[in-house]
Short mmCIF file of C-alpha atoms and ligand atoms in Angstrom, two decimals:
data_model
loop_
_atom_site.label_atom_id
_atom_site.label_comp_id
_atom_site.label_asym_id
_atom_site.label_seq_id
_atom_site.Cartn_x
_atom_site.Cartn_y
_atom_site.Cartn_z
CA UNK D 389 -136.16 47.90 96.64
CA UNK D 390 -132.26 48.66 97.37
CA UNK D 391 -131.53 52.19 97.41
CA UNK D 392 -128.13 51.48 96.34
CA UNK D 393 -129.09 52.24 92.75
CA UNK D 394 -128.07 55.68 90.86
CA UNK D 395 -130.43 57.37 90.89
CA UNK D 396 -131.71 56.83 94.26
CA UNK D 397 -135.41 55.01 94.18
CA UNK D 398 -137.87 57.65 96.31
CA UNK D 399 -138.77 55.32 99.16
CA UNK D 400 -143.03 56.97 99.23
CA UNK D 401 -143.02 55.62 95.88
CA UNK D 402 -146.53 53.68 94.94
CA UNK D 403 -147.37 51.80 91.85
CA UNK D 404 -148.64 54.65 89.56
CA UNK D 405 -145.75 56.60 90.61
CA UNK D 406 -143.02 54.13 90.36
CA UNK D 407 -145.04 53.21 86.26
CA UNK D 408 -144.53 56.93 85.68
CA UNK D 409 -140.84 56.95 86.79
CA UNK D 410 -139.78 53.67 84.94
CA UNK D 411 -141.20 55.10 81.96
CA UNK D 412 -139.75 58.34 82.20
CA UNK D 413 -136.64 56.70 82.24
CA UNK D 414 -136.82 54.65 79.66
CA UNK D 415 -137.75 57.40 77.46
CA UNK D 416 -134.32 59.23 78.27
CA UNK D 417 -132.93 56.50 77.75
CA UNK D 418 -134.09 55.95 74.49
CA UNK D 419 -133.58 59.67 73.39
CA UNK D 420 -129.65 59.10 74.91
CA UNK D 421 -129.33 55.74 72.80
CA UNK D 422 -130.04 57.59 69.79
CA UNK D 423 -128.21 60.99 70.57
CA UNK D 424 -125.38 58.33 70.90
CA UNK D 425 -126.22 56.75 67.56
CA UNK D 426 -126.08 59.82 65.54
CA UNK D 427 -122.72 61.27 67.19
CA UNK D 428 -121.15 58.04 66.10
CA UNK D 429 -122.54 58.12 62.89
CA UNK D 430 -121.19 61.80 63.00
CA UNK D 431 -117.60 61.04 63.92
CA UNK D 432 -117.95 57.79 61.31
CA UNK D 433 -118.70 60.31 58.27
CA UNK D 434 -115.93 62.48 59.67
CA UNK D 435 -113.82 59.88 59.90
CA UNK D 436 -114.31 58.70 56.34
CA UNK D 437 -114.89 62.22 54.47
CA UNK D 438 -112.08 64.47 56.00
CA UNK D 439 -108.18 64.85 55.83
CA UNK D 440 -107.04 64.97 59.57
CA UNK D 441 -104.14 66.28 61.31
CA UNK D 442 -103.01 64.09 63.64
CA UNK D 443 -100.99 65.82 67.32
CA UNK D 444 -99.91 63.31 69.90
CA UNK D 445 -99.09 65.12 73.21
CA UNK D 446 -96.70 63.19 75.31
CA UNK D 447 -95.48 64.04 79.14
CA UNK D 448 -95.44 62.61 82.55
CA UNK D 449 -98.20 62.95 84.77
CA UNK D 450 -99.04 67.10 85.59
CA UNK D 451 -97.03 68.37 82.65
CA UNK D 452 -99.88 69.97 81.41
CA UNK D 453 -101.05 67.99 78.43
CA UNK D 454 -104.61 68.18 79.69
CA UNK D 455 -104.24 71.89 79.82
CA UNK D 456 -102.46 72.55 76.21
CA UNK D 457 -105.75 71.10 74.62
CA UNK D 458 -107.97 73.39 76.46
CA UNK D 459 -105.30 76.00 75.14
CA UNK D 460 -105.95 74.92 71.49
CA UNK D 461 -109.88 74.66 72.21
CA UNK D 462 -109.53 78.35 73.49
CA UNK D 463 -107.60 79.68 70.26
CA UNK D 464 -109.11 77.49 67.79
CA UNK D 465 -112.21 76.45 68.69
CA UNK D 466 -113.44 78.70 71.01
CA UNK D 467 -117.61 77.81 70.82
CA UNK D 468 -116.48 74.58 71.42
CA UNK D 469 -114.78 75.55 74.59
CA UNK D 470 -117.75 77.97 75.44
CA UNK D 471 -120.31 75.43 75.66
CA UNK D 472 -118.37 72.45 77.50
CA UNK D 473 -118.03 75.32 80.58
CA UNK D 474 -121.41 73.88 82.16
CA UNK D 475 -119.02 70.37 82.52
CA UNK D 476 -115.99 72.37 83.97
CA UNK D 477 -118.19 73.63 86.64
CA UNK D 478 -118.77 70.55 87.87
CA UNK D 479 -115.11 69.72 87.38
CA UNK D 480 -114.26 72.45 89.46
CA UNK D 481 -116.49 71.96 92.49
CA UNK D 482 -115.46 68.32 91.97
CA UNK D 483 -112.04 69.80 92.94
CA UNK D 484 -113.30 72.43 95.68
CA UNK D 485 -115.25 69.43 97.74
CA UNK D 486 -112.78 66.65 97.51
CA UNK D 487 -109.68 69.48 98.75
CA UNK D 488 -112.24 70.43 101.67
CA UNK D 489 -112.61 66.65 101.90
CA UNK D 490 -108.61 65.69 102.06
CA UNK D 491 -108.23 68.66 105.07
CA UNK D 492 -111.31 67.58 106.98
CA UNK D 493 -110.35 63.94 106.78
CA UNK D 494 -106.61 65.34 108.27
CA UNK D 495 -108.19 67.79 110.63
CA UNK D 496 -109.99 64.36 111.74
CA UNK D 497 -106.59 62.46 112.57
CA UNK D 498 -104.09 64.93 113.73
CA UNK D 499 -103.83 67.77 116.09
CA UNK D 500 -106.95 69.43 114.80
CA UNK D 501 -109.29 67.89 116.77
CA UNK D 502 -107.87 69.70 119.86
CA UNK D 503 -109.53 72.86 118.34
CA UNK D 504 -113.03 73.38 118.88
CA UNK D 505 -113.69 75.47 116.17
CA UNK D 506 -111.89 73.25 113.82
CA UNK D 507 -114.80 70.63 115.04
CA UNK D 508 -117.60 72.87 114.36
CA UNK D 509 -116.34 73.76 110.83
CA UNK D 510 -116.00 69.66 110.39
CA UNK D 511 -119.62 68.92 111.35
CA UNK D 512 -120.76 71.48 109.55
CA UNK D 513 -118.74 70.45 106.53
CA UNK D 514 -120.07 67.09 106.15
CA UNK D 515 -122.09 67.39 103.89
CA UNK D 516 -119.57 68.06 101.32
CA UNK D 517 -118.75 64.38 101.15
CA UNK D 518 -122.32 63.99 99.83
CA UNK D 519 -121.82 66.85 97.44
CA UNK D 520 -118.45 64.52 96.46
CA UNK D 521 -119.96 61.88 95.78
CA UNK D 522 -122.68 63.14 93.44
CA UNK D 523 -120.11 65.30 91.51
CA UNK D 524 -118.42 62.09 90.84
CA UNK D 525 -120.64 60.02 89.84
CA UNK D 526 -121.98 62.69 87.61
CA UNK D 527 -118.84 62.73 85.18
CA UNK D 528 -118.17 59.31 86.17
CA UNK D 529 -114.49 60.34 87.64
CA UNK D 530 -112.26 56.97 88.92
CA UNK D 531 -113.02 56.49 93.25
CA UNK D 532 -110.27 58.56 94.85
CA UNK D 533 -107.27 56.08 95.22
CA UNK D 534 -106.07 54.68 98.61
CA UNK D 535 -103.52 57.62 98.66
CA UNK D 536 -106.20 59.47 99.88
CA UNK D 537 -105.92 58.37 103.67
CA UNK D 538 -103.44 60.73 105.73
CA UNK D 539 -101.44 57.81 107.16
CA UNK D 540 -98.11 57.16 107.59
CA UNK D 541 -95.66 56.72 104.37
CA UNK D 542 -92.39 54.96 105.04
CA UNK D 543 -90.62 56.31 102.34
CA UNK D 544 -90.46 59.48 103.53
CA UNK D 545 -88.13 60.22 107.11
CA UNK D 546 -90.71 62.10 109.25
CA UNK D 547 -94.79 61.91 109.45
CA UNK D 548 -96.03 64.12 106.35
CA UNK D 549 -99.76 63.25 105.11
CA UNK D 550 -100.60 61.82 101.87
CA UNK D 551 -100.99 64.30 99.56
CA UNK D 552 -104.24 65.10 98.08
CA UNK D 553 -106.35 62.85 96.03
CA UNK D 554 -107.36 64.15 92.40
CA UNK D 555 -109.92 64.13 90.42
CA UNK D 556 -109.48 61.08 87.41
CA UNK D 557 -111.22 60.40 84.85
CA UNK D 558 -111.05 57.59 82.31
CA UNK D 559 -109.95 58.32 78.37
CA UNK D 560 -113.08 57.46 76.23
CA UNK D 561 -115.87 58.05 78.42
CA UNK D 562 -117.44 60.99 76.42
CA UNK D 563 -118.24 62.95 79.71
CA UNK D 564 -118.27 66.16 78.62
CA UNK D 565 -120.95 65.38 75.96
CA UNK D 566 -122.62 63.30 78.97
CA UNK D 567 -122.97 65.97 81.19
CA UNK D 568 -124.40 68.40 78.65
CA UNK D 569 -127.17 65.79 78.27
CA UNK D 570 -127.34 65.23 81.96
CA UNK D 571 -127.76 69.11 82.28
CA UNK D 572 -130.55 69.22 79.66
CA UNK D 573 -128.83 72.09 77.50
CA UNK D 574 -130.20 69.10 74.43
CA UNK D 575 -133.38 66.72 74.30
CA UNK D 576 -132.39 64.98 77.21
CA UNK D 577 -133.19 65.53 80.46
CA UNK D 578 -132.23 63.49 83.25
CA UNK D 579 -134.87 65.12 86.34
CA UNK D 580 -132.40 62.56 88.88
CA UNK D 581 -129.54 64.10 87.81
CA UNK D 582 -130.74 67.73 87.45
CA UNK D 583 -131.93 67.41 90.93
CA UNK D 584 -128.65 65.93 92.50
CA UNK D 585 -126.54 68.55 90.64
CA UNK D 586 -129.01 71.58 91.74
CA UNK D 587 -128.65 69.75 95.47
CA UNK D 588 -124.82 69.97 95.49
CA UNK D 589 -124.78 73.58 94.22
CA UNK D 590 -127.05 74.56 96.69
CA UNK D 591 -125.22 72.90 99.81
CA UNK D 592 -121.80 74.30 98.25
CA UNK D 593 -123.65 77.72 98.40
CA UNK D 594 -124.38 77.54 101.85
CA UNK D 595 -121.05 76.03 103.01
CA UNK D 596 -118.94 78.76 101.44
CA UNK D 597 -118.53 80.94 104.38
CA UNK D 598 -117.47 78.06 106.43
CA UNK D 599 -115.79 76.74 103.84
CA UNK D 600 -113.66 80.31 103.86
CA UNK D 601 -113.22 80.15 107.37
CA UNK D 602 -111.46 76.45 107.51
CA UNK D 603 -109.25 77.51 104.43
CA UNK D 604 -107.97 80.51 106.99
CA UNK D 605 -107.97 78.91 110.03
CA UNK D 606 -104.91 78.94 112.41
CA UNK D 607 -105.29 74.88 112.39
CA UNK D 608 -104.78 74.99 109.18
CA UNK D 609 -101.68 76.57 108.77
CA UNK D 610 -100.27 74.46 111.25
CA UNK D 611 -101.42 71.52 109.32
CA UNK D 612 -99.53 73.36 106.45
CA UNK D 613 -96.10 73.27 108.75
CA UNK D 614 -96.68 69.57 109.14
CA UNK D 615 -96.34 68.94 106.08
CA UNK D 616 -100.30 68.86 104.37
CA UNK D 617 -99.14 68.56 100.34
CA UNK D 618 -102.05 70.46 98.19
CA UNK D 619 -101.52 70.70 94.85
CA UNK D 620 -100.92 74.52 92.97
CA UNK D 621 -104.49 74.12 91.47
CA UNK D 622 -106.31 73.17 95.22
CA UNK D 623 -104.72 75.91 96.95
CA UNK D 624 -106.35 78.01 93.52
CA UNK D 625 -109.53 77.24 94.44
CA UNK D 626 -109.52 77.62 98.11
CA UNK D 627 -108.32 80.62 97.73
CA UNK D 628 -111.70 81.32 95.32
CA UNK D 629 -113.78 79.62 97.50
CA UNK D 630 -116.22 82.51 97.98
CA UNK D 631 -116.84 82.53 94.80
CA UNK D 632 -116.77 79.12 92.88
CA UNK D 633 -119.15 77.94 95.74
CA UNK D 634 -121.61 80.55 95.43
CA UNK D 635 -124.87 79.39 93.27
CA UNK D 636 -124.25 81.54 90.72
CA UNK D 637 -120.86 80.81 89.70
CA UNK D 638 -119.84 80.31 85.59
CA UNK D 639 -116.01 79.16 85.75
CA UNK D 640 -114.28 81.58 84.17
CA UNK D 641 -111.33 81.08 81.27
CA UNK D 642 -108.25 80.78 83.94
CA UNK D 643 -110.49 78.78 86.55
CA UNK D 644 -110.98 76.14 83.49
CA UNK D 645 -107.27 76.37 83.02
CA UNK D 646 -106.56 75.51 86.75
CA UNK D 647 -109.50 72.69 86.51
CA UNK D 648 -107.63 69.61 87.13
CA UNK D 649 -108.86 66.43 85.45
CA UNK D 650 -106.04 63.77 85.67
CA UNK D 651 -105.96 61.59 82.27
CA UNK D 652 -106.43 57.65 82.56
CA UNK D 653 -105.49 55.85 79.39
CA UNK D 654 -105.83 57.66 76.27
CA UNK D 655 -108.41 60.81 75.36
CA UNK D 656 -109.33 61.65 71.88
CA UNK D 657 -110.34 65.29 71.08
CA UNK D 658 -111.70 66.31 67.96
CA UNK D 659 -111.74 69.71 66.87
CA UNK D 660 -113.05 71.86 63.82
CA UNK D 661 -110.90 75.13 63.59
CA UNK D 662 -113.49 77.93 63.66
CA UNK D 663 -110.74 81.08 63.02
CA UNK D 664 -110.03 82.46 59.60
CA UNK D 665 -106.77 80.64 58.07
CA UNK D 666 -107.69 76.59 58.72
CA UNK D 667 -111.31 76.87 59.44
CA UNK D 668 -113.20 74.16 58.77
CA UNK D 669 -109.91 71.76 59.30
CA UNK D 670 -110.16 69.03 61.35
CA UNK D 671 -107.17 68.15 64.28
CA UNK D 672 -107.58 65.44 66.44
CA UNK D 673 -105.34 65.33 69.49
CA UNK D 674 -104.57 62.49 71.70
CA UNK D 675 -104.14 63.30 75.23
CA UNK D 676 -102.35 60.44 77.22
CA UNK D 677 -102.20 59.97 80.37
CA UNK D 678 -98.37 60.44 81.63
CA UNK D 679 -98.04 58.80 85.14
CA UNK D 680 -95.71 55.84 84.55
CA UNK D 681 -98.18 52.91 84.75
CA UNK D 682 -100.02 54.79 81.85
CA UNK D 683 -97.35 54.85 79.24
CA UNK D 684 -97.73 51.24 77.65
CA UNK D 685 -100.72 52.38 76.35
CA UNK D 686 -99.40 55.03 74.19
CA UNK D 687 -97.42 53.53 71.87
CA UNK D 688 -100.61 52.18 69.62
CA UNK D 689 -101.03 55.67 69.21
CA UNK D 690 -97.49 56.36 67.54
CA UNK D 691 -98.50 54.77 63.84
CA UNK D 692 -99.86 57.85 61.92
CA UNK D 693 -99.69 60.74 63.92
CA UNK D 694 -98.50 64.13 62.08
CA UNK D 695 -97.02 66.30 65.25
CA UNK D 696 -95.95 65.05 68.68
CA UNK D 697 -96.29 68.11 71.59
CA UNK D 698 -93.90 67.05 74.34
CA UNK D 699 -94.09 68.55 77.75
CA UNK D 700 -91.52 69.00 80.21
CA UNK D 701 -92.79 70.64 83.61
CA UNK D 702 -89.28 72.26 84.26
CA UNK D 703 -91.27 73.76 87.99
CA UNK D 704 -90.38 69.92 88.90
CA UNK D 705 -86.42 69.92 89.11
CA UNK D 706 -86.56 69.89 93.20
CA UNK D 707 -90.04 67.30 93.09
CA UNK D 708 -90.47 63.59 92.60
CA UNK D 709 -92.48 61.32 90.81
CA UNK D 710 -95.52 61.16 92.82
CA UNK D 711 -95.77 56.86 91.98
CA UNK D 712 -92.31 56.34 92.63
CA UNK D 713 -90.93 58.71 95.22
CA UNK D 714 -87.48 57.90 94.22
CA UNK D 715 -87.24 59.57 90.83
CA UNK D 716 -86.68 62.96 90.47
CA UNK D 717 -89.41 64.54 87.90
CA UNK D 718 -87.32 66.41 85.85
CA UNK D 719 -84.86 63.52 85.04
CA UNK D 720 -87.47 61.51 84.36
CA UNK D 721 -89.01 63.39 81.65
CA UNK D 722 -85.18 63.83 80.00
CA UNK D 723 -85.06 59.95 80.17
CA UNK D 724 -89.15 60.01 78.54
CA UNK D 725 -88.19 62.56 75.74
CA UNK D 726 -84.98 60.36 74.66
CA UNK D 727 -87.35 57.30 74.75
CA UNK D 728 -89.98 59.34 72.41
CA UNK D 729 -86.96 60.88 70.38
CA UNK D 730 -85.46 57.16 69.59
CA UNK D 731 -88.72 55.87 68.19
CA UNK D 732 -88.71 54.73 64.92
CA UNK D 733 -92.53 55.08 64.64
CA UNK D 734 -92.53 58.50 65.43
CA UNK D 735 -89.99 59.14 63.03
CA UNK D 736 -92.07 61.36 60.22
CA UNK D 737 -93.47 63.11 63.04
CA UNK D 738 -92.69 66.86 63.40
CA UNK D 739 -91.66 67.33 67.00
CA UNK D 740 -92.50 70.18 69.42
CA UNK D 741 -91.23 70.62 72.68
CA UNK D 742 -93.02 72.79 75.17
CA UNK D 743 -90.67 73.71 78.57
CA UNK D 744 -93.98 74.81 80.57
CA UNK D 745 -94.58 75.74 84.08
CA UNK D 746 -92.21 78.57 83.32
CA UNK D 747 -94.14 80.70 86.05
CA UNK D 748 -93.65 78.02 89.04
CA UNK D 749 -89.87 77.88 87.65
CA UNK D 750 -89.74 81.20 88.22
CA UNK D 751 -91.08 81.64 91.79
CA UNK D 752 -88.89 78.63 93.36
CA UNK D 753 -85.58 80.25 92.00
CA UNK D 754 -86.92 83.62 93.43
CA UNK D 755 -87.56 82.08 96.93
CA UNK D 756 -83.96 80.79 96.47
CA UNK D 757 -84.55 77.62 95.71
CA UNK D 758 -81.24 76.37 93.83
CA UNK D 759 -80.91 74.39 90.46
CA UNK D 760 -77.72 73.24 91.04
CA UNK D 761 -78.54 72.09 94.03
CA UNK D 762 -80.93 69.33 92.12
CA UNK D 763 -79.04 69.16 88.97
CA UNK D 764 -74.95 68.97 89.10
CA UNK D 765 -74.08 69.76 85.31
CA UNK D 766 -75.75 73.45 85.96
CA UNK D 767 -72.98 74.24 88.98
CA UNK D 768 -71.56 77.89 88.99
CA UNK D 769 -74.54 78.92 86.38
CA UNK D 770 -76.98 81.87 87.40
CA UNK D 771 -80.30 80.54 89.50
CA UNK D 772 -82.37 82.67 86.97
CA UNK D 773 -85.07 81.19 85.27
CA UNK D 774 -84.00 82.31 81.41
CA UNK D 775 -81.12 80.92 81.99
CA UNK D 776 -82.24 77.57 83.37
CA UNK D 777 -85.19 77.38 80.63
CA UNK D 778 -82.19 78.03 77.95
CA UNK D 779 -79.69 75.23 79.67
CA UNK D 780 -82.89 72.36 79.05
CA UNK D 781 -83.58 73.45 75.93
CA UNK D 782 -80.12 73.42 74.80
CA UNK D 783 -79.87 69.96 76.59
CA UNK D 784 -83.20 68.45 75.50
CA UNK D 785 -82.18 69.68 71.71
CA UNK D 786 -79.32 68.25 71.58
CA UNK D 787 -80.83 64.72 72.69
CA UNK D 788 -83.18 65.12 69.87
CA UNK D 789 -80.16 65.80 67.58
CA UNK D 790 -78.31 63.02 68.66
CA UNK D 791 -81.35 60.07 69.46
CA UNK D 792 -84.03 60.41 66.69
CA UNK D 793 -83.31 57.76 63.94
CA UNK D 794 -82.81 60.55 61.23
CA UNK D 795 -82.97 64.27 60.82
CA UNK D 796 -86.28 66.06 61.69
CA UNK D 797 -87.70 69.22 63.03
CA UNK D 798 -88.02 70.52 66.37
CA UNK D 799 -90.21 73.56 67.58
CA UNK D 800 -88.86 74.49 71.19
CA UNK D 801 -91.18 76.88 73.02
CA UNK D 802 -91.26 78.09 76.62
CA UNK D 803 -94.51 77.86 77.89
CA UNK D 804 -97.16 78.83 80.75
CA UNK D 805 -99.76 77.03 79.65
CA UNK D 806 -102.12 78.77 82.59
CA UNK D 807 -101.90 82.17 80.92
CA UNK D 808 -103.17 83.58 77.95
CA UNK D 809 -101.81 85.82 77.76
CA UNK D 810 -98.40 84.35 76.54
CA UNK D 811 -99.56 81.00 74.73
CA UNK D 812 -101.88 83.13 72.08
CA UNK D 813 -98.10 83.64 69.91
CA UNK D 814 -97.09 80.25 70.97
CA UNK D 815 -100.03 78.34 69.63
CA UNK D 816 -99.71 80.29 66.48
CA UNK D 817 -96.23 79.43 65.79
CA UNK D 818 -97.81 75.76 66.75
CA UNK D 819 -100.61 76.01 64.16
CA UNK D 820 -98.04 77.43 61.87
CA UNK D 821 -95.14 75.08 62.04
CA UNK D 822 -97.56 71.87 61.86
CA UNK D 823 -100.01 73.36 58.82
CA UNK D 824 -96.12 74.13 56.97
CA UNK D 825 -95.56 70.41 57.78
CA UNK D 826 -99.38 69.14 56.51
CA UNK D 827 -98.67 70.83 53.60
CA UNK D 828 -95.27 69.27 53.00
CA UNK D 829 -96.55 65.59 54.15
CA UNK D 830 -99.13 66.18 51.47
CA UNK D 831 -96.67 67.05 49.32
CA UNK D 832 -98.23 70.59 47.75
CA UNK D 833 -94.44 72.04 48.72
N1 LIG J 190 -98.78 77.13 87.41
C1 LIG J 190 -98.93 76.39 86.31
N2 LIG J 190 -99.80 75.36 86.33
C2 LIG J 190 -99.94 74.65 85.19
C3 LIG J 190 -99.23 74.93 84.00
N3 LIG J 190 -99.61 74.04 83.05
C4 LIG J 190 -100.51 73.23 83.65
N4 LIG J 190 -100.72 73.60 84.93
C5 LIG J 190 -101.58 72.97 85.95
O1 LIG J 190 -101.03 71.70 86.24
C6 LIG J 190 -102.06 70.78 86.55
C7 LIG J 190 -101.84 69.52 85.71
O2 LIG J 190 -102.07 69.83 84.35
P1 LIG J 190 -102.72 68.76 83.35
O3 LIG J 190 -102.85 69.45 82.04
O4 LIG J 190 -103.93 68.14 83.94
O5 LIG J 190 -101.55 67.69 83.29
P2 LIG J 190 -101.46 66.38 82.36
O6 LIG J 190 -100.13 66.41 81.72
O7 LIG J 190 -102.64 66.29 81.48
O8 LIG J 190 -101.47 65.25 83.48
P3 LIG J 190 -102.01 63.70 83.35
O9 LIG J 190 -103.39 63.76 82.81
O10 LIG J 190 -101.94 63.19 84.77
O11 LIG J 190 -101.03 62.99 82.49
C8 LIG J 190 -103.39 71.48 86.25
O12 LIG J 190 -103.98 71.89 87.47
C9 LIG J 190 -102.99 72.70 85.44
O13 LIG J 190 -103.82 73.80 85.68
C10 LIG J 190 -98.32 76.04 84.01
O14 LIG J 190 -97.64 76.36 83.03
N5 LIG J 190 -98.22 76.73 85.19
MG1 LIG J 191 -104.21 64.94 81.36
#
């Protein structure tokens, strides 16, 4: 029998065994069918039975759409957010093994070779593409694209390595429901899957120290002068890499914030508020994906919706679009909010603009990196990061003003959607401003 199946066939298999196994499976399978069954038949009688409030949340790729729901999850609906940290956790060492991955694959192909230790660390790293390939397969996350390989891009006017490949995963898929069954936390338990997720834990355990010692190697840094491009959140978890490798890890509320799970097509989240004022209400948010070639899709969510959360990563004035490298990212999410501003569809929707990566805004004008330099109408202005967040709010409110086909409200909030500690009043003034405009859509004002 191949052993190209998922889950592997044991090869010492004989006929009683391989009776027992078959049937075992088709027994989970049976109990998943119907767990599937009644959670549709759930969200069908929810469907039909409640009011919803509608949120759209709109963005290019990495504005942090992904991360706003967990915000709301956090705030709102926090049991609901407690229990889906079992999935994060893969998520996360998901991330952790395909970073170590990306550098080993570079260490492979470039000066790194030359250093001994470097090739130590490598062999005894290879096992992490096994623990990659489980993870994957266990949320079912996209194959990394062909940016993956380090080779050479013409666009850009010296060597510099592809960037890192991230984790994707496909709107619709349910995994976060599919790995609590996979884990067993409910009637189903997958032993296959148990086992391969208890195997990568345990070889992530043991390759921490060594993982630690590639993440501070001299070769690395020098990789790092040559240009190596790892993303905020990878550089996050290296730097954690004792920990979120070690057996006994539980992600904790930021590392779930750093998580990053790049949106294909269009995710629907449902969520029951669980604190005091709208508890029992039910929100559903749709979570698009923002890179360009994902943006067709998101107009069949327009009809209907009762709020649209725009984005705006204002960290990305000096950056460009990672699938078109020559469009600068902050111009292109002006030219996306004027698009979403114009449309007539949208046009009962309350509007609420979020400037976010405030914190990253912050720490490039620090290190002297200047706006103007990137953005011509802000010459002779202050490089200060108030000031900058007020001059694209002032700018992106007075598109909104001028484009959307008649008069409506806009929220403008700036945002760090990483910390807590700030969005707690900013997702209240959310909740506040879109129950104000439920009420008012439902005409009881
Ligand atoms: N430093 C910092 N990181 C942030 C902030 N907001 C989001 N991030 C990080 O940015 C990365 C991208 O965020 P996502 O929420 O996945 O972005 P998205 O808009 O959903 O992206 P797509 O799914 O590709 O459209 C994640 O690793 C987040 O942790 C922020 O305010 N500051
Ligand atoms: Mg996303």
């Amino acid at each position: 029998m191949s052993n190209n199946v998922w889950p592997p066939v044991p090869t010492n298999e004989d006929d009683h065994g391989r009776e027992a196994r078959l049937a075992a499976e088709r027994e989970a399978k049976r109990i998943s069918d119907e767990i599937d069954r009644a959670l549709e038949q759930e969200r069908q009688d929810l469907r039909k039975n409640r009011p919803q409030t509608k949120i759209l949340l709109l963005g290019q790729a990495e504005s942090g759409k992904s991360t706003m729901i967990k915000n709301f999850q956090i705030f709102f609906c926090p049991s609901q957010f407690a229990a889906e940290t079992d999935a994060w956790r893969t998520v996360i060492h998901l991330n952790l093994a395909r970073f170590v991955n990306y550098v080993l694959q570079l260490l492979s192909t470039t000066g790194g070779k030359a250093d001994p230790n470097a090739r130590m660390l490598q062999m005894r790293l290879s096992p992490l593409k096994q623990v990659e390939l489980i993870l994957s397969r266990a949320i079912n996350a996209e194959s990394p694209s062909q940016l993956s390989s380090p080779t050479e891009d013409s666009s850009r006017p010296t060597w510099r390595p592809r960037p890192a490949p991230e984790v994707s995963i496909r709107g619709g898929t349910g995994w976060k429901g599919l790995m609590r069954r996979r884990r067993g936390s409910s009637a189903v338990k997958s032993p296959a899957i148990s086992d391969e997720l208890e195997n990568a834990r345990q070889i992530l355990d043991a390759c921490k120290d060594d993982i630690v010692a590639l993440w501070q190697s001299p070769t690395l840094r020098a990789l790092e002068d040559e240009g190596m491009d790892l993303h905020h959140h990878a550089r996050y978890f290296l730097d954690n890499a004792a920990r979120v490798a070690d057996k006994s890890y539980t992600p904790t509320t930021d590392d779930i914030l750093r998580a990053r799970l790049r949106t294909l097509g269009v995710e629907e989240y449902r969520m029951t508020m669980e604190t005091a004022a709208e508890k029992g209400a039910d929100w559903v948010f749709y979570d698009v994906g923002g890179s360009r070639n994902q943006r067709a899709a998101w107009a069949s969510y327009f009809d209907d919706v009762n709020a649209v959360i725009f984005l705006c990563p204002m960290s990305g004035f000096n950056q460009r679009l990672q699938e078109d490298s020559s469009v600068n990212r902050l111009f292109d999410s002006m030219e996306l909010w004027e698009t979403v501003c114009k449309s007539k569809l949208l046009g009962n929707a309350m509007f609420i603009l979020l400037l976010n990566k405030a914190d990253l805004l912050y720490a490039k004008l620090k290190a002297g990196v200047k706006f103007e330099d990137y953005v011509a109408s802000y010459h002779g202005r202050p490089n200060k990061a108030e000031y900058v967040a007020d001059y694209l709010r002032e700018q992106m409110i007075l598109t909104h003003r001028t484009c959307s086909p008649k008069r409506r409200q806009l929220h403008a909030h700036v945002t760090c959607a990483i910390d807590t500690n700030v969005m707690g009043a900013v997702l209240n003034s959310i909740r506040d401003s879109i129950l104000v405009v439920i009420l008012k859509q439902t005409t009881l004002l």
